mmCIF file of C-alpha atoms in Angstrom:
data_model
loop_
_atom_site.group_PDB
_atom_site.id
_atom_site.type_symbol
_atom_site.label_atom_id
_atom_site.label_comp_id
_atom_site.label_asym_id
_atom_site.label_seq_id
_atom_site.Cartn_x
_atom_site.Cartn_y
_atom_site.Cartn_z
ATOM 1 C CA UNK A 37 204.523 89.595 -102.012
ATOM 2 C CA UNK A 38 207.508 88.711 -104.492
ATOM 3 C CA UNK A 39 206.201 86.015 -107.108
ATOM 4 C CA UNK A 40 206.897 82.573 -105.953
ATOM 5 C CA UNK A 41 206.174 83.233 -102.031
ATOM 6 C CA UNK A 42 203.736 81.099 -100.239
ATOM 7 C CA UNK A 43 201.435 82.171 -98.127
ATOM 8 C CA UNK A 44 199.022 80.320 -96.070
ATOM 9 C CA UNK A 45 195.066 81.236 -97.375
ATOM 10 C CA UNK A 46 194.397 83.275 -94.522
ATOM 11 C CA UNK A 47 197.336 85.446 -94.869
ATOM 12 C CA UNK A 48 197.083 85.621 -98.682
ATOM 13 C CA UNK A 49 192.932 86.419 -98.579
ATOM 14 C CA UNK A 50 193.901 89.688 -95.972
ATOM 15 C CA UNK A 51 196.694 90.585 -98.185
ATOM 16 C CA UNK A 52 193.917 90.721 -100.964
ATOM 17 C CA UNK A 53 191.908 92.624 -98.907
ATOM 18 C CA UNK A 54 194.615 95.001 -98.273
ATOM 19 C CA UNK A 55 195.032 95.681 -101.625
ATOM 20 C CA UNK A 56 191.022 95.361 -102.885
ATOM 21 C CA UNK A 57 191.053 98.446 -99.683
ATOM 22 C CA UNK A 58 193.771 100.544 -101.125
ATOM 23 C CA UNK A 59 192.183 100.262 -104.666
ATOM 24 C CA UNK A 60 188.827 101.612 -103.508
ATOM 25 C CA UNK A 61 190.397 104.514 -101.374
ATOM 26 C CA UNK A 62 191.994 105.600 -104.829
ATOM 27 C CA UNK A 63 188.687 105.307 -106.526
ATOM 28 C CA UNK A 64 186.609 107.529 -103.579
ATOM 29 C CA UNK A 65 189.798 110.205 -104.120
ATOM 30 C CA UNK A 66 190.431 110.397 -107.784
ATOM 31 C CA UNK A 67 186.180 109.252 -109.464
ATOM 32 C CA UNK A 68 187.061 111.951 -112.163
ATOM 33 C CA UNK A 69 190.524 110.608 -112.974
ATOM 34 C CA UNK A 70 189.467 106.960 -112.988
ATOM 35 C CA UNK A 71 185.969 107.964 -114.840
ATOM 36 C CA UNK A 72 188.514 109.756 -117.694
ATOM 37 C CA UNK A 73 190.820 106.511 -117.851
ATOM 38 C CA UNK A 74 188.824 103.676 -117.354
ATOM 39 C CA UNK A 75 190.908 101.377 -119.451
ATOM 40 C CA UNK A 76 194.290 102.752 -118.065
ATOM 41 C CA UNK A 77 192.421 102.251 -114.145
ATOM 42 C CA UNK A 78 191.159 98.396 -114.857
ATOM 43 C CA UNK A 79 194.831 98.222 -116.548
ATOM 44 C CA UNK A 80 196.559 98.938 -113.080
ATOM 45 C CA UNK A 81 194.065 96.949 -111.092
ATOM 46 C CA UNK A 82 194.831 93.535 -113.447
ATOM 47 C CA UNK A 83 198.478 94.037 -113.063
ATOM 48 C CA UNK A 84 198.469 94.827 -109.278
ATOM 49 C CA UNK A 85 196.607 91.505 -108.941
ATOM 50 C CA UNK A 86 198.232 89.311 -111.321
ATOM 51 C CA UNK A 87 201.894 90.641 -109.888
ATOM 52 C CA UNK A 88 200.567 89.799 -106.382
ATOM 53 C CA UNK A 89 198.605 87.133 -106.324
ATOM 54 C CA UNK A 90 198.877 85.027 -110.050
ATOM 55 C CA UNK A 91 198.095 81.902 -108.057
ATOM 56 C CA UNK A 92 194.408 82.969 -107.007
ATOM 57 C CA UNK A 93 191.654 80.686 -107.992
ATOM 58 C CA UNK A 94 189.393 82.085 -110.759
ATOM 59 C CA UNK A 95 186.681 82.480 -108.463
ATOM 60 C CA UNK A 96 188.545 85.007 -106.202
ATOM 61 C CA UNK A 97 190.061 86.740 -109.086
ATOM 62 C CA UNK A 98 186.583 87.365 -110.721
ATOM 63 C CA UNK A 99 184.914 88.405 -107.633
ATOM 64 C CA UNK A 100 187.741 90.752 -106.733
ATOM 65 C CA UNK A 101 187.392 92.252 -110.231
ATOM 66 C CA UNK A 102 183.501 92.933 -109.390
ATOM 67 C CA UNK A 103 184.407 94.466 -106.110
ATOM 68 C CA UNK A 104 186.359 97.058 -107.831
ATOM 69 C CA UNK A 105 184.165 97.570 -110.710
ATOM 70 C CA UNK A 106 180.655 97.845 -108.159
ATOM 71 C CA UNK A 107 182.746 100.795 -106.462
ATOM 72 C CA UNK A 108 183.490 101.959 -110.043
ATOM 73 C CA UNK A 109 179.955 102.259 -111.091
ATOM 74 C CA UNK A 110 178.959 103.966 -107.437
ATOM 75 C CA UNK A 111 181.604 106.650 -107.380
ATOM 76 C CA UNK A 112 182.692 107.797 -110.886
ATOM 77 C CA UNK A 113 180.631 110.535 -112.440
ATOM 78 C CA UNK A 114 179.231 108.265 -115.169
ATOM 79 C CA UNK A 115 177.731 105.736 -112.511
ATOM 80 C CA UNK A 116 173.931 106.092 -113.100
ATOM 81 C CA UNK A 117 174.429 106.486 -116.910
ATOM 82 C CA UNK A 118 173.882 103.735 -118.829
ATOM 83 C CA UNK A 119 176.465 103.889 -121.264
ATOM 84 C CA UNK A 120 178.770 105.011 -118.759
ATOM 85 C CA UNK A 121 177.454 101.732 -116.673
ATOM 86 C CA UNK A 122 178.687 99.888 -120.243
ATOM 87 C CA UNK A 123 182.066 101.514 -120.324
ATOM 88 C CA UNK A 124 182.677 100.201 -117.298
ATOM 89 C CA UNK A 125 181.506 96.545 -117.757
ATOM 90 C CA UNK A 126 183.531 96.171 -120.924
ATOM 91 C CA UNK A 127 186.388 97.307 -119.187
ATOM 92 C CA UNK A 128 186.080 95.094 -116.470
ATOM 93 C CA UNK A 129 185.150 92.151 -118.266
ATOM 94 C CA UNK A 130 187.972 92.266 -120.082
ATOM 95 C CA UNK A 131 189.667 91.664 -116.617
ATOM 96 C CA UNK A 132 188.245 88.484 -115.469
ATOM 97 C CA UNK A 133 189.519 84.849 -116.146
ATOM 98 C CA UNK A 134 186.111 83.314 -117.235
ATOM 99 C CA UNK A 135 183.961 84.883 -119.758
ATOM 100 C CA UNK A 136 180.895 83.446 -118.284
ATOM 101 C CA UNK A 137 180.808 85.775 -115.429
ATOM 102 C CA UNK A 138 180.247 88.846 -117.106
ATOM 103 C CA UNK A 139 176.402 88.332 -115.834
ATOM 104 C CA UNK A 140 177.546 89.298 -112.049
ATOM 105 C CA UNK A 141 178.816 92.300 -113.879
ATOM 106 C CA UNK A 142 175.597 92.820 -115.262
ATOM 107 C CA UNK A 143 173.746 92.225 -111.801
ATOM 108 C CA UNK A 144 176.079 95.325 -110.299
ATOM 109 C CA UNK A 145 174.829 97.417 -112.908
ATOM 110 C CA UNK A 146 171.528 96.844 -112.726
ATOM 111 C CA UNK A 147 171.518 97.651 -108.989
ATOM 112 C CA UNK A 148 173.666 101.010 -109.749
ATOM 113 C CA UNK A 149 171.006 101.746 -112.114
ATOM 114 C CA UNK A 150 168.193 101.558 -109.563
ATOM 115 C CA UNK A 151 169.879 103.811 -107.048
ATOM 116 C CA UNK A 152 170.406 106.209 -110.084
ATOM 117 C CA UNK A 153 166.243 106.053 -110.296
ATOM 118 C CA UNK A 154 167.236 104.942 -114.278
ATOM 119 C CA UNK A 155 164.579 101.816 -113.778
ATOM 120 C CA UNK A 156 164.311 101.082 -117.194
ATOM 121 C CA UNK A 157 167.573 100.658 -117.685
ATOM 122 C CA UNK A 158 168.041 98.812 -114.739
ATOM 123 C CA UNK A 159 165.468 95.886 -115.934
ATOM 124 C CA UNK A 160 167.299 95.334 -118.747
ATOM 125 C CA UNK A 161 170.414 94.784 -116.853
ATOM 126 C CA UNK A 162 168.825 92.848 -113.992
ATOM 127 C CA UNK A 163 167.338 90.464 -116.409
ATOM 128 C CA UNK A 164 166.203 87.047 -115.492
ATOM 129 C CA UNK A 165 168.830 86.766 -112.539
ATOM 130 C CA UNK A 166 165.975 86.435 -110.214
ATOM 131 C CA UNK A 167 166.300 83.091 -109.998
ATOM 132 C CA UNK A 168 169.764 83.397 -108.374
ATOM 133 C CA UNK A 169 168.808 85.665 -105.505
ATOM 134 C CA UNK A 170 165.272 86.934 -104.711
ATOM 135 C CA UNK A 171 166.415 89.794 -103.764
ATOM 136 C CA UNK A 172 167.269 90.518 -107.166
ATOM 137 C CA UNK A 173 163.693 89.473 -107.666
ATOM 138 C CA UNK A 174 162.191 92.215 -105.332
ATOM 139 C CA UNK A 175 164.590 95.037 -107.161
ATOM 140 C CA UNK A 176 162.512 94.161 -110.249
ATOM 141 C CA UNK A 177 159.510 94.508 -108.912
ATOM 142 C CA UNK A 178 160.382 97.885 -107.390
ATOM 143 C CA UNK A 179 161.378 99.253 -110.765
ATOM 144 C CA UNK A 180 158.428 97.666 -112.544
ATOM 145 C CA UNK A 181 156.504 99.577 -109.903
ATOM 146 C CA UNK A 182 158.495 102.986 -109.934
ATOM 147 C CA UNK A 183 157.725 103.274 -113.512
ATOM 148 C CA UNK A 184 154.293 102.746 -113.006
ATOM 149 C CA UNK A 185 153.765 105.002 -110.500
ATOM 150 C CA UNK A 186 155.861 107.874 -113.044
ATOM 151 C CA UNK A 187 153.843 106.726 -115.991
ATOM 152 C CA UNK A 188 150.052 107.367 -113.347
ATOM 153 C CA UNK A 189 151.646 110.324 -111.971
ATOM 154 C CA UNK A 190 152.015 112.491 -115.784
ATOM 155 C CA UNK A 191 149.466 115.044 -116.210
ATOM 156 C CA UNK A 192 146.436 113.110 -117.430
ATOM 157 C CA UNK A 193 148.149 109.440 -116.743
ATOM 158 C CA UNK A 194 146.069 108.174 -113.868
ATOM 159 C CA UNK A 195 144.391 105.446 -116.439
ATOM 160 C CA UNK A 196 147.680 105.101 -118.362
ATOM 161 C CA UNK A 197 147.419 101.659 -119.851
ATOM 162 C CA UNK A 198 151.180 101.810 -119.897
ATOM 163 C CA UNK A 199 151.350 102.607 -115.799
ATOM 164 C CA UNK A 200 148.572 99.456 -115.627
ATOM 165 C CA UNK A 201 151.008 97.367 -117.626
ATOM 166 C CA UNK A 202 154.164 98.021 -115.475
ATOM 167 C CA UNK A 203 152.179 97.558 -112.466
ATOM 168 C CA UNK A 204 151.060 94.038 -113.596
ATOM 169 C CA UNK A 205 154.178 93.403 -114.461
ATOM 170 C CA UNK A 206 155.737 94.032 -110.677
ATOM 171 C CA UNK A 207 152.783 91.948 -109.302
ATOM 172 C CA UNK A 208 153.967 88.929 -111.875
ATOM 173 C CA UNK A 209 157.601 89.508 -110.577
ATOM 174 C CA UNK A 210 156.133 88.992 -107.267
ATOM 175 C CA UNK A 211 154.349 85.875 -107.962
ATOM 176 C CA UNK A 212 157.150 84.224 -109.935
ATOM 177 C CA UNK A 213 159.284 84.923 -106.552
ATOM 178 C CA UNK A 214 156.596 82.992 -104.562
ATOM 179 C CA UNK A 215 156.574 80.103 -107.009
ATOM 180 C CA UNK A 216 160.095 79.777 -107.754
ATOM 181 C CA UNK A 217 160.925 80.891 -103.969
ATOM 182 C CA UNK A 218 164.765 81.647 -105.131
ATOM 183 C CA UNK A 219 167.711 81.528 -102.131
ATOM 184 C CA UNK A 220 168.728 84.870 -100.624
ATOM 185 C CA UNK A 221 172.153 86.047 -100.376
ATOM 186 C CA UNK A 222 173.291 83.156 -102.804
ATOM 187 C CA UNK A 223 174.782 86.445 -104.988
ATOM 188 C CA UNK A 224 177.578 87.853 -103.174
ATOM 189 C CA UNK A 225 177.931 90.615 -106.113
ATOM 190 C CA UNK A 226 174.519 92.286 -104.540
ATOM 191 C CA UNK A 227 175.807 92.498 -100.831
ATOM 192 C CA UNK A 228 178.841 95.106 -102.745
ATOM 193 C CA UNK A 229 175.540 97.012 -103.931
ATOM 194 C CA UNK A 230 173.445 97.337 -100.510
ATOM 195 C CA UNK A 231 172.722 100.452 -99.731
ATOM 196 C CA UNK A 232 169.531 102.646 -98.334
ATOM 197 C CA UNK A 233 168.161 103.051 -101.768
ATOM 198 C CA UNK A 234 168.372 99.063 -102.292
ATOM 199 C CA UNK A 235 166.924 98.215 -98.685
ATOM 200 C CA UNK A 236 164.033 100.741 -99.407
ATOM 201 C CA UNK A 237 163.190 98.915 -102.339
ATOM 202 C CA UNK A 238 163.442 95.395 -100.795
ATOM 203 C CA UNK A 239 161.193 96.317 -97.949
ATOM 204 C CA UNK A 240 158.775 98.532 -100.190
ATOM 205 C CA UNK A 241 157.801 95.594 -102.234
ATOM 206 C CA UNK A 242 157.537 93.233 -99.311
ATOM 207 C CA UNK A 243 154.808 96.031 -97.801
ATOM 208 C CA UNK A 244 153.149 95.874 -101.188
ATOM 209 C CA UNK A 245 153.649 92.374 -101.760
ATOM 210 C CA UNK A 246 152.088 91.801 -98.233
ATOM 211 C CA UNK A 247 149.217 94.030 -99.664
ATOM 212 C CA UNK A 248 148.449 92.669 -102.827
ATOM 213 C CA UNK A 249 149.059 88.917 -101.507
ATOM 214 C CA UNK A 250 147.859 89.272 -97.759
ATOM 215 C CA UNK A 251 147.774 85.494 -97.353
ATOM 216 C CA UNK A 252 151.182 84.688 -99.258
ATOM 217 C CA UNK A 253 153.364 83.645 -96.213
ATOM 218 C CA UNK A 254 156.493 83.273 -98.282
ATOM 219 C CA UNK A 255 156.748 87.273 -98.283
ATOM 220 C CA UNK A 256 156.836 87.021 -94.506
ATOM 221 C CA UNK A 257 159.378 84.493 -94.287
ATOM 222 C CA UNK A 258 161.481 86.170 -96.546
ATOM 223 C CA UNK A 259 161.335 89.455 -94.741
ATOM 224 C CA UNK A 260 162.170 88.012 -91.129
ATOM 225 C CA UNK A 261 164.896 85.949 -92.697
ATOM 226 C CA UNK A 262 166.431 89.085 -94.042
ATOM 227 C CA UNK A 263 166.007 90.681 -91.189
ATOM 228 C CA UNK A 264 167.935 88.364 -88.863
ATOM 229 C CA UNK A 265 170.475 88.648 -91.528
ATOM 230 C CA UNK A 266 170.790 92.026 -91.420
ATOM 231 C CA UNK A 267 170.360 92.319 -87.668
ATOM 232 C CA UNK A 268 167.700 94.636 -88.176
ATOM 233 C CA UNK A 269 165.227 94.207 -85.354
ATOM 234 C CA UNK A 270 162.787 96.361 -85.992
ATOM 235 C CA UNK A 271 162.162 95.008 -89.238
ATOM 236 C CA UNK A 272 161.960 91.556 -87.733
ATOM 237 C CA UNK A 273 159.694 92.393 -85.150
ATOM 238 C CA UNK A 274 157.278 94.602 -88.057
ATOM 239 C CA UNK A 275 157.310 90.841 -90.031
ATOM 240 C CA UNK A 276 156.680 88.814 -86.708
ATOM 241 C CA UNK A 277 153.784 91.536 -85.635
ATOM 242 C CA UNK A 278 152.228 90.672 -88.709
ATOM 243 C CA UNK A 279 152.710 86.913 -88.477
ATOM 244 C CA UNK A 280 151.355 86.313 -85.524
ATOM 245 C CA UNK A 281 148.221 88.050 -86.415
ATOM 246 C CA UNK A 282 147.646 86.904 -89.687
ATOM 247 C CA UNK A 283 148.754 83.097 -89.009
ATOM 248 C CA UNK A 284 148.304 82.967 -85.558
ATOM 249 C CA UNK A 285 148.589 79.110 -85.337
ATOM 250 C CA UNK A 286 151.553 79.034 -87.637
ATOM 251 C CA UNK A 287 154.249 77.532 -85.090
ATOM 252 C CA UNK A 288 157.206 78.383 -87.807
ATOM 253 C CA UNK A 289 156.275 81.877 -86.671
ATOM 254 C CA UNK A 290 155.342 81.632 -82.920
ATOM 255 C CA UNK A 291 158.836 79.917 -83.061
ATOM 256 C CA UNK A 292 160.260 82.856 -84.386
ATOM 257 C CA UNK A 293 158.825 85.173 -82.308
ATOM 258 C CA UNK A 294 159.674 83.253 -79.249
ATOM 259 C CA UNK A 295 163.175 83.470 -79.875
ATOM 260 C CA UNK A 296 162.918 87.044 -80.565
ATOM 261 C CA UNK A 297 161.277 87.807 -77.000
ATOM 262 C CA UNK A 298 164.003 85.452 -75.462
ATOM 263 C CA UNK A 299 167.208 87.801 -77.045
ATOM 264 C CA UNK A 300 165.091 90.761 -76.065
ATOM 265 C CA UNK A 301 164.687 89.096 -72.300
ATOM 266 C CA UNK A 302 161.331 89.664 -72.129
ATOM 267 C CA UNK A 303 160.061 86.648 -70.490
ATOM 268 C CA UNK A 304 156.432 87.704 -69.868
ATOM 269 C CA UNK A 305 156.452 88.150 -73.904
ATOM 270 C CA UNK A 306 158.203 84.440 -74.033
ATOM 271 C CA UNK A 307 155.815 82.795 -71.958
ATOM 272 C CA UNK A 308 152.525 84.417 -73.498
ATOM 273 C CA UNK A 309 154.200 82.694 -76.901
ATOM 274 C CA UNK A 310 154.633 79.248 -75.108
ATOM 275 C CA UNK A 311 151.076 79.405 -73.280
ATOM 276 C CA UNK A 312 149.598 80.100 -76.944
ATOM 277 C CA UNK A 313 151.926 77.225 -79.084
ATOM 278 C CA UNK A 314 150.595 75.106 -76.004
ATOM 279 C CA UNK A 315 146.871 75.869 -77.010
ATOM 280 C CA UNK A 316 147.654 75.419 -80.863
ATOM 281 C CA UNK A 317 149.589 72.196 -80.568
ATOM 282 C CA UNK A 318 148.633 70.448 -77.327
ATOM 283 C CA UNK A 319 150.391 67.323 -78.636
ATOM 284 C CA UNK A 320 153.627 68.504 -79.541
ATOM 285 C CA UNK A 321 156.484 68.755 -77.161
ATOM 286 C CA UNK A 322 157.772 71.661 -78.407
ATOM 287 C CA UNK A 323 156.330 74.642 -76.360
ATOM 288 C CA UNK A 324 156.904 72.207 -73.478
ATOM 289 C CA UNK A 325 160.567 72.424 -74.036
ATOM 290 C CA UNK A 326 160.644 76.328 -74.925
ATOM 291 C CA UNK A 327 158.753 76.300 -71.329
ATOM 292 C CA UNK A 328 161.427 74.293 -69.510
ATOM 293 C CA UNK A 329 164.034 76.757 -71.569
ATOM 294 C CA UNK A 330 162.356 79.688 -70.144
ATOM 295 C CA UNK A 331 162.209 78.506 -66.612
ATOM 296 C CA UNK A 332 165.770 77.506 -66.900
ATOM 297 C CA UNK A 333 166.713 81.222 -67.639
ATOM 298 C CA UNK A 334 164.949 82.351 -65.315
ATOM 299 C CA UNK A 335 165.544 80.297 -62.550
ATOM 300 C CA UNK A 336 162.150 79.572 -61.709
ATOM 301 C CA UNK A 337 161.793 75.932 -59.746
ATOM 302 C CA UNK A 338 158.326 76.070 -59.657
ATOM 303 C CA UNK A 339 158.017 76.477 -63.501
ATOM 304 C CA UNK A 340 160.851 74.613 -64.090
ATOM 305 C CA UNK A 341 159.240 71.380 -62.298
ATOM 306 C CA UNK A 342 155.826 71.646 -64.291
ATOM 307 C CA UNK A 343 157.278 72.069 -67.545
ATOM 308 C CA UNK A 344 160.357 69.107 -66.496
ATOM 309 C CA UNK A 345 156.722 67.181 -65.500
ATOM 310 C CA UNK A 346 154.942 67.489 -69.006
ATOM 311 C CA UNK A 347 158.024 66.669 -70.758
ATOM 312 C CA UNK A 348 158.113 63.039 -69.268
ATOM 313 C CA UNK A 349 154.226 62.993 -69.977
ATOM 314 C CA UNK A 350 155.191 63.468 -73.575
ATOM 315 C CA UNK A 351 157.984 61.183 -74.047
ATOM 316 C CA UNK A 352 161.006 63.640 -73.764
ATOM 317 C CA UNK A 353 163.925 61.234 -73.619
ATOM 318 C CA UNK A 354 165.328 61.066 -69.963
ATOM 319 C CA UNK A 355 168.848 61.219 -71.013
ATOM 320 C CA UNK A 356 167.396 64.648 -72.127
ATOM 321 C CA UNK A 357 165.939 65.836 -69.288
ATOM 322 C CA UNK A 358 168.831 64.451 -67.042
ATOM 323 C CA UNK A 359 170.897 67.146 -69.054
ATOM 324 C CA UNK A 360 168.085 69.576 -68.432
ATOM 325 C CA UNK A 361 168.383 69.343 -64.642
ATOM 326 C CA UNK A 362 172.163 69.673 -64.658
ATOM 327 C CA UNK A 363 172.056 72.418 -67.105
ATOM 328 C CA UNK A 364 169.274 73.884 -64.389
ATOM 329 C CA UNK A 365 171.236 73.882 -61.238
ATOM 330 C CA UNK A 366 174.438 75.059 -63.041
ATOM 331 C CA UNK A 367 172.605 78.154 -64.252
ATOM 332 C CA UNK A 368 171.128 78.517 -60.958
ATOM 333 C CA UNK A 369 174.423 78.747 -59.673
ATOM 334 C CA UNK A 370 173.833 75.591 -57.117
ATOM 335 C CA UNK A 371 177.156 73.548 -57.606
ATOM 336 C CA UNK A 372 176.346 70.735 -55.081
ATOM 337 C CA UNK A 373 173.399 69.531 -56.814
ATOM 338 C CA UNK A 374 174.644 70.652 -60.455
ATOM 339 C CA UNK A 375 177.227 68.075 -60.308
ATOM 340 C CA UNK A 376 174.818 65.764 -58.478
ATOM 341 C CA UNK A 377 172.820 65.703 -61.657
ATOM 342 C CA UNK A 378 176.285 65.671 -63.657
ATOM 343 C CA UNK A 379 177.214 62.280 -62.073
ATOM 344 C CA UNK A 380 174.041 60.545 -62.136
ATOM 345 C CA UNK A 381 173.525 61.319 -66.032
ATOM 346 C CA UNK A 382 177.710 60.080 -66.607
ATOM 347 C CA UNK A 383 176.448 56.935 -64.872
ATOM 348 C CA UNK A 384 173.562 56.110 -66.498
ATOM 349 C CA UNK A 385 174.260 57.546 -69.869
ATOM 350 C CA UNK A 386 177.519 56.257 -70.705
ATOM 351 C CA UNK A 387 177.333 56.940 -74.495
ATOM 352 C CA UNK A 388 176.700 60.865 -73.648
ATOM 353 C CA UNK A 389 180.510 60.776 -72.215
ATOM 354 C CA UNK A 390 181.561 62.495 -75.510
ATOM 355 C CA UNK A 391 179.083 65.585 -74.812
ATOM 356 C CA UNK A 392 179.257 65.443 -71.077
ATOM 357 C CA UNK A 393 182.552 66.098 -70.747
ATOM 358 C CA UNK A 394 183.088 69.555 -72.620
ATOM 359 C CA UNK A 395 180.037 70.509 -70.608
ATOM 360 C CA UNK A 396 181.890 69.537 -67.066
ATOM 361 C CA UNK A 397 184.124 71.889 -67.989
ATOM 362 C CA UNK A 398 182.547 74.784 -69.044
ATOM 363 C CA UNK A 399 180.253 74.482 -65.660
ATOM 364 C CA UNK A 400 183.592 74.441 -63.902
ATOM 365 C CA UNK A 401 184.734 77.350 -65.446
ATOM 366 C CA UNK A 402 180.879 78.594 -64.597
ATOM 367 C CA UNK A 403 181.814 78.205 -60.959
ATOM 368 C CA UNK A 404 185.184 79.427 -60.809
ATOM 369 C CA UNK A 405 186.182 82.898 -59.235
ATOM 370 C CA UNK A 406 186.952 84.578 -62.323
ATOM 371 C CA UNK A 407 184.003 86.606 -63.330
ATOM 372 C CA UNK A 408 184.666 87.491 -66.894
ATOM 373 C CA UNK A 409 185.553 83.490 -67.579
ATOM 374 C CA UNK A 410 182.246 82.531 -65.786
ATOM 375 C CA UNK A 411 179.983 84.910 -67.769
ATOM 376 C CA UNK A 412 181.842 83.858 -71.356
ATOM 377 C CA UNK A 413 181.335 79.881 -70.021
ATOM 378 C CA UNK A 414 177.763 80.000 -68.482
ATOM 379 C CA UNK A 415 177.113 81.698 -72.255
ATOM 380 C CA UNK A 416 178.343 78.855 -74.377
ATOM 381 C CA UNK A 417 176.882 76.198 -71.835
ATOM 382 C CA UNK A 418 173.539 77.689 -72.465
ATOM 383 C CA UNK A 419 173.876 77.781 -76.323
ATOM 384 C CA UNK A 420 175.129 74.004 -76.170
ATOM 385 C CA UNK A 421 172.557 72.863 -74.008
ATOM 386 C CA UNK A 422 169.629 74.637 -76.285
ATOM 387 C CA UNK A 423 171.193 73.306 -79.546
ATOM 388 C CA UNK A 424 171.576 70.088 -78.545
ATOM 389 C CA UNK A 425 167.971 69.765 -77.051
ATOM 390 C CA UNK A 426 166.477 71.708 -80.437
ATOM 391 C CA UNK A 427 168.319 68.728 -82.110
ATOM 392 C CA UNK A 428 167.111 65.731 -80.082
ATOM 393 C CA UNK A 429 163.676 66.505 -80.104
ATOM 394 C CA UNK A 430 163.632 68.052 -83.831
ATOM 395 C CA UNK A 431 162.734 71.483 -83.515
ATOM 396 C CA UNK A 432 164.181 74.184 -86.163
#
C-alpha cells in the first residue's frame, strides 16, 4: 500500500492482519535466523509496519508489535531462556510508540517462561499485573504452587520451609484474587499466549482453589465465565455440577445450569431445574418464565397454559404475555392463531409497534415455503423474543 492511500478501517485492519500472518509465517520457518539477528528482524518489522501503515493509531501499532514479539518468544530457540527473553523485550520495546507499553511485553515474557517451566523467573515478569486480568493471577498462583511442589519433591524436602512458603504464597495470591475480583480477558496479550500449558495452569489452580476454599463461589463463577468464553462445554458442565451441589440454592448457578440444558436440548434436565428454582424461589417470576420458554420450545400446550396462568398470577406484564402467546403459535407452526395474537397485541399495545413490526417480518419468513430461510428466521425470532423477555422481567 502506498503512503497516503486512504482505506476504510475494515480494509486497513485486514491488510494489517495479512502483514502479521506473513511475519508469523516467516518466524515459523526461520526461527534460528530470527534468534541470531533480533535487531535486524525487528527493524524489518517496524519498517514494514511504518511504510505500509504509518497512519494507524498508537494502540494498534503497539499491539501489532506485541503479537510479533509473542510469536518470537514462542518459536525462537531462546524463547524459554530468561536472558533470551530479555533480548526480545528490549528489541520489541524499541519498536513501540508508547514507552509505558513495555508492561505488555513483560506479561508476554512471564507467560512464555511459565510455559517453559521457568516458574521463578515467570513470577518476576508477571509482577503485580494480576489486577488487570485475573488469568495472570491464576498463572502466578500456579508458579508458586509448582515451586512448592518442586521443593517438597526434593530429597528430604517434604517438610521444607521454602516449600511451605511457596504454597502459602499461592494461597495468598488466590485470596487476593477473591478480594479484588479482577476482570478476565481485559489484557488481550494474554490471549496470544493461550496454549495447552496455560490452559492447564488456569484449570489446575481453579481445582486447587476449590479444594482450599470450598465455600468461595467466585472461583466457580470465574471458571464458568472462562468456559463459556472459550466454548468449553466440558469444563462449563464440570463447574456447574460443582456449583449446583455446593450452592444448590444459588439462583445465579441454577440459571446458568438451565441455560446450558436448553443449549444441549435437554428438556428433562431443564424442567428439573425449573422445578428446583420454583421451590427455592416461590415468589419469583423468573422460574415461571423459564417454564414458559421450555414449553414454548417443546410446543407443549398444557405446560405452556399452566405456566402462563402462573405468570398472570405473579404479575407478568400483559403485553409480555401477549407477545409470548404470539411466539408460542409461531414456534408451533400455527399461522392463523399466531397472527391473530399478533393483531391483538398490535391493537392493544400500540407502543410496541417498533418491536412487533420486525417480529412480523420474521414470522412471515418462518411460515414461508423456503425451509432454509424459515429455519434461520425461527432462530433469530426466538432469540429476540427471549432477550426481550429477559430484559422486561430483569433476568440476567
